[in-house]
């Protein structure tokens, strides 16, 4: 932020009051603040401890309320999740998810695909049952059009664009992936389906004992 110096870099939560005051004097008013990635700005905070994370994020909530703006924080998936989403998939404490009003996950459909899945992991503001997918399409290249001798409107915008569509439409077009027969994952899935199909009222402890076997 111009005119605002942070010798040790911006730190959450200690520098948020100064940042809020700076934003308060900007016109037109600040309506969106993006911190990417949030882990880079949590100096001295143990990101695996719920109470420390909630305390740090509380400063961002206060800033959002005072400025009447939205705050977006970005974090990466943890290694254990392998990018499969879910409320516990992000790095650090689950408090990151708990403190947010909405959580959005993104992930490339599969290796080599140009489509990226975009879905709501959590939302206090609306439904989470509809996922979308998008891709970035290259826009017109002014130099390329000039080389080819093609005419174009001087007001033409030379930029890329984002194309959206429902996730199901792409899911149907993609080759489905299933565990190989005989693999540990396939055996586990088959056991789970049989266990709950045969008797939906079986005691949980019995299922755990069988699963360990």
CSV table of C-alpha atoms in Angstrom, one decimal:
chain,number,residue,atom,x,y,z
A,1,UNK,CA,0.0,0.0,0.0
A,2,UNK,CA,1.5,3.3,-1.1
A,3,UNK,CA,2.8,5.4,1.8
A,4,UNK,CA,2.5,2.6,4.3
A,5,UNK,CA,5.7,0.9,5.3
A,6,UNK,CA,6.1,-2.5,7.0
A,7,UNK,CA,9.8,-3.1,7.9
A,8,UNK,CA,9.2,-6.8,8.6
A,9,UNK,CA,6.5,-7.2,6.0
A,10,UNK,CA,2.8,-7.0,6.6
A,11,UNK,CA,1.9,-9.2,9.7
A,12,UNK,CA,-1.6,-10.3,10.7
A,13,UNK,CA,-2.9,-9.4,13.2
A,14,UNK,CA,-0.5,-6.7,14.5
A,15,UNK,CA,-0.5,-4.5,11.4
A,16,UNK,CA,-4.2,-4.7,10.5
A,17,UNK,CA,-5.2,-1.6,12.5
A,18,UNK,CA,-2.7,0.5,10.6
A,19,UNK,CA,-3.8,-1.0,7.3
A,20,UNK,CA,-7.4,-0.4,8.2
A,21,UNK,CA,-6.7,3.3,9.0
A,22,UNK,CA,-4.9,3.7,5.7
A,23,UNK,CA,-7.8,2.1,3.7
A,24,UNK,CA,-10.2,4.4,5.6
A,25,UNK,CA,-8.7,7.4,3.9
A,26,UNK,CA,-8.8,6.0,0.4
A,27,UNK,CA,-11.4,7.2,-2.0
A,28,UNK,CA,-13.4,5.7,-3.6
A,29,UNK,CA,-13.7,3.4,-0.6
A,30,UNK,CA,-11.9,0.0,-0.5
A,31,UNK,CA,-14.4,-2.8,-1.2
A,32,UNK,CA,-12.2,-5.8,-1.5
A,33,UNK,CA,-9.0,-6.9,0.2
A,34,UNK,CA,-7.1,-10.0,-0.9
A,35,UNK,CA,-4.3,-11.6,1.1
A,36,UNK,CA,-2.5,-14.3,-0.9
A,37,UNK,CA,-1.2,-16.5,0.6
A,38,UNK,CA,-2.4,-15.9,4.2
A,39,UNK,CA,0.3,-18.2,5.6
A,40,UNK,CA,3.0,-15.7,4.5
A,41,UNK,CA,1.6,-12.9,6.7
A,42,UNK,CA,1.0,-14.8,9.9
A,43,UNK,CA,4.3,-14.2,11.5
A,44,UNK,CA,4.6,-15.7,15.0
A,45,UNK,CA,1.3,-17.4,14.7
A,46,UNK,CA,1.0,-21.2,15.1
A,47,UNK,CA,-1.3,-21.9,12.2
A,48,UNK,CA,-2.1,-25.4,13.6
A,49,UNK,CA,-3.7,-23.9,16.8
A,50,UNK,CA,-7.3,-23.0,16.6
A,51,UNK,CA,-7.2,-20.2,19.2
A,52,UNK,CA,-4.2,-18.4,17.6
A,53,UNK,CA,-5.7,-18.7,14.1
A,54,UNK,CA,-9.1,-17.4,15.2
A,55,UNK,CA,-7.5,-14.5,17.1
A,56,UNK,CA,-5.5,-13.5,14.0
A,57,UNK,CA,-8.4,-13.8,11.6
A,58,UNK,CA,-10.6,-11.8,14.1
A,59,UNK,CA,-8.6,-8.7,13.1
A,60,UNK,CA,-9.5,-9.2,9.5
A,61,UNK,CA,-13.2,-9.6,10.4
A,62,UNK,CA,-13.0,-6.3,12.4
A,63,UNK,CA,-11.4,-4.6,9.4
A,64,UNK,CA,-14.1,-5.9,7.1
A,65,UNK,CA,-16.8,-4.7,9.4
A,66,UNK,CA,-15.3,-1.2,9.9
A,67,UNK,CA,-14.7,-0.7,6.2
A,68,UNK,CA,-17.8,-2.5,4.9
A,69,UNK,CA,-15.6,-4.5,2.6
A,70,UNK,CA,-15.0,-8.1,1.7
A,71,UNK,CA,-11.8,-9.9,2.7
A,72,UNK,CA,-10.5,-12.9,0.7
A,73,UNK,CA,-7.7,-15.0,2.1
A,74,UNK,CA,-6.0,-17.7,0.0
A,75,UNK,CA,-4.3,-20.8,1.3
A,76,UNK,CA,-3.0,-24.0,-0.3
A,77,UNK,CA,-4.1,-27.6,0.2
A,78,UNK,CA,-2.2,-29.6,2.7
A,79,UNK,CA,-0.2,-32.5,1.4
A,80,UNK,CA,-2.4,-35.2,3.0
A,81,UNK,CA,-5.5,-34.0,1.1
A,82,UNK,CA,-3.8,-34.2,-2.3
A,83,UNK,CA,-6.0,-31.4,-3.5
A,84,UNK,CA,-9.3,-33.3,-3.0
A,85,UNK,CA,-11.0,-30.4,-1.2
A,86,UNK,CA,-13.2,-30.7,1.9
A,87,UNK,CA,-13.4,-28.6,5.0
A,88,UNK,CA,-10.1,-30.0,6.4
A,89,UNK,CA,-8.2,-30.0,3.1
A,90,UNK,CA,-6.5,-26.6,3.6
A,91,UNK,CA,-3.1,-26.1,5.3
A,92,UNK,CA,-3.2,-25.3,9.0
A,93,UNK,CA,-6.0,-25.4,11.5
A,94,UNK,CA,-9.6,-26.0,10.6
A,95,UNK,CA,-10.2,-22.6,12.2
A,96,UNK,CA,-9.5,-21.1,8.8
A,97,UNK,CA,-12.6,-22.7,7.6
A,98,UNK,CA,-14.6,-22.2,10.7
A,99,UNK,CA,-13.9,-18.4,10.8
A,100,UNK,CA,-14.9,-17.8,7.2
A,101,UNK,CA,-18.4,-17.1,5.9
A,102,UNK,CA,-17.7,-18.9,2.7
A,103,UNK,CA,-14.9,-21.3,1.5
A,104,UNK,CA,-14.3,-21.9,-2.2
A,105,UNK,CA,-12.0,-24.7,-3.5
A,106,UNK,CA,-10.3,-24.8,-6.9
A,107,UNK,CA,-8.5,-27.7,-8.6
A,108,UNK,CA,-7.5,-28.7,-12.1
A,109,UNK,CA,-9.9,-31.5,-13.3
A,110,UNK,CA,-7.0,-33.8,-14.1
A,111,UNK,CA,-3.4,-33.6,-15.3
A,112,UNK,CA,-3.2,-31.9,-18.6
A,113,UNK,CA,-6.8,-30.6,-18.5
A,114,UNK,CA,-7.5,-26.9,-19.2
A,115,UNK,CA,-10.6,-27.0,-17.0
A,116,UNK,CA,-10.5,-26.0,-13.3
A,117,UNK,CA,-13.2,-27.1,-10.8
A,118,UNK,CA,-14.7,-24.3,-8.7
A,119,UNK,CA,-16.9,-25.4,-5.8
A,120,UNK,CA,-18.2,-24.2,-2.5
A,121,UNK,CA,-16.8,-26.2,0.4
A,122,UNK,CA,-18.7,-24.1,2.9
A,123,UNK,CA,-21.2,-21.3,2.7
A,124,UNK,CA,-23.2,-19.5,5.4
A,125,UNK,CA,-24.8,-17.4,2.7
A,126,UNK,CA,-26.2,-19.9,0.2
A,127,UNK,CA,-26.3,-23.5,-1.1
A,128,UNK,CA,-23.1,-25.5,-1.6
A,129,UNK,CA,-24.5,-28.2,-3.9
A,130,UNK,CA,-23.7,-26.6,-7.3
A,131,UNK,CA,-20.1,-26.8,-8.5
A,132,UNK,CA,-18.8,-25.0,-11.6
A,133,UNK,CA,-15.7,-25.4,-13.8
A,134,UNK,CA,-13.9,-22.8,-15.8
A,135,UNK,CA,-11.0,-22.4,-18.2
A,136,UNK,CA,-9.1,-19.4,-19.5
A,137,UNK,CA,-9.3,-18.8,-23.3
A,138,UNK,CA,-6.8,-16.7,-25.0
A,139,UNK,CA,-8.1,-13.5,-26.4
A,140,UNK,CA,-7.3,-11.7,-29.7
A,141,UNK,CA,-3.6,-11.1,-30.3
A,142,UNK,CA,-3.1,-7.6,-31.8
A,143,UNK,CA,0.4,-8.3,-33.2
A,144,UNK,CA,-0.8,-11.6,-34.7
A,145,UNK,CA,-3.7,-9.9,-36.4
A,146,UNK,CA,-1.4,-7.2,-37.8
A,147,UNK,CA,1.0,-9.9,-39.1
A,148,UNK,CA,-1.8,-11.6,-40.9
A,149,UNK,CA,-3.0,-8.3,-42.3
A,150,UNK,CA,-6.5,-8.7,-40.8
A,151,UNK,CA,-8.5,-5.6,-39.9
A,152,UNK,CA,-9.8,-5.0,-36.4
A,153,UNK,CA,-11.7,-2.4,-34.4
A,154,UNK,CA,-9.3,0.0,-32.6
A,155,UNK,CA,-11.6,-0.3,-29.6
A,156,UNK,CA,-11.1,-4.1,-29.5
A,157,UNK,CA,-10.0,-5.4,-26.1
A,158,UNK,CA,-7.0,-7.7,-26.5
A,159,UNK,CA,-7.3,-9.9,-23.4
A,160,UNK,CA,-8.1,-13.4,-22.3
A,161,UNK,CA,-11.5,-14.4,-21.0
A,162,UNK,CA,-12.8,-16.9,-18.5
A,163,UNK,CA,-15.3,-19.5,-19.8
A,164,UNK,CA,-17.7,-21.0,-17.2
A,165,UNK,CA,-20.0,-24.1,-17.3
A,166,UNK,CA,-21.6,-26.5,-14.9
A,167,UNK,CA,-19.3,-29.2,-13.6
A,168,UNK,CA,-21.6,-32.0,-14.6
A,169,UNK,CA,-21.2,-31.1,-18.3
A,170,UNK,CA,-17.5,-31.6,-18.1
A,171,UNK,CA,-17.6,-34.6,-15.8
A,172,UNK,CA,-19.6,-36.4,-18.5
A,173,UNK,CA,-17.0,-35.5,-21.1
A,174,UNK,CA,-14.1,-36.7,-19.0
A,175,UNK,CA,-12.9,-40.3,-18.9
A,176,UNK,CA,-14.1,-41.6,-15.5
A,177,UNK,CA,-11.4,-42.9,-13.2
A,178,UNK,CA,-12.1,-45.9,-10.8
A,179,UNK,CA,-9.8,-47.9,-8.6
A,180,UNK,CA,-8.3,-51.0,-10.2
A,181,UNK,CA,-9.9,-54.3,-9.3
A,182,UNK,CA,-8.0,-55.9,-6.4
A,183,UNK,CA,-6.4,-52.7,-5.2
A,184,UNK,CA,-6.7,-51.8,-1.5
A,185,UNK,CA,-8.9,-48.9,-2.4
A,186,UNK,CA,-11.3,-51.0,-4.4
A,187,UNK,CA,-11.5,-53.7,-1.7
A,188,UNK,CA,-12.2,-51.0,0.9
A,189,UNK,CA,-15.0,-49.4,-1.2
A,190,UNK,CA,-16.6,-52.8,-1.8
A,191,UNK,CA,-16.4,-53.6,2.0
A,192,UNK,CA,-18.0,-50.3,2.8
A,193,UNK,CA,-20.9,-50.8,0.4
A,194,UNK,CA,-21.6,-54.3,1.5
A,195,UNK,CA,-21.4,-53.3,5.2
A,196,UNK,CA,-24.1,-50.6,4.9
A,197,UNK,CA,-26.2,-52.3,2.3
A,198,UNK,CA,-26.6,-55.5,4.3
A,199,UNK,CA,-27.5,-53.9,7.6
A,200,UNK,CA,-27.8,-50.1,8.0
A,201,UNK,CA,-28.3,-50.4,11.8
A,202,UNK,CA,-25.1,-52.2,12.7
A,203,UNK,CA,-23.1,-50.8,15.6
A,204,UNK,CA,-20.3,-48.5,14.6
A,205,UNK,CA,-17.9,-50.4,16.9
A,206,UNK,CA,-18.6,-53.6,14.9
A,207,UNK,CA,-17.8,-51.9,11.6
A,208,UNK,CA,-14.5,-50.5,13.0
A,209,UNK,CA,-13.5,-54.0,14.2
A,210,UNK,CA,-14.2,-55.4,10.8
A,211,UNK,CA,-12.4,-52.6,9.0
A,212,UNK,CA,-9.3,-53.3,11.0
A,213,UNK,CA,-9.4,-56.9,10.0
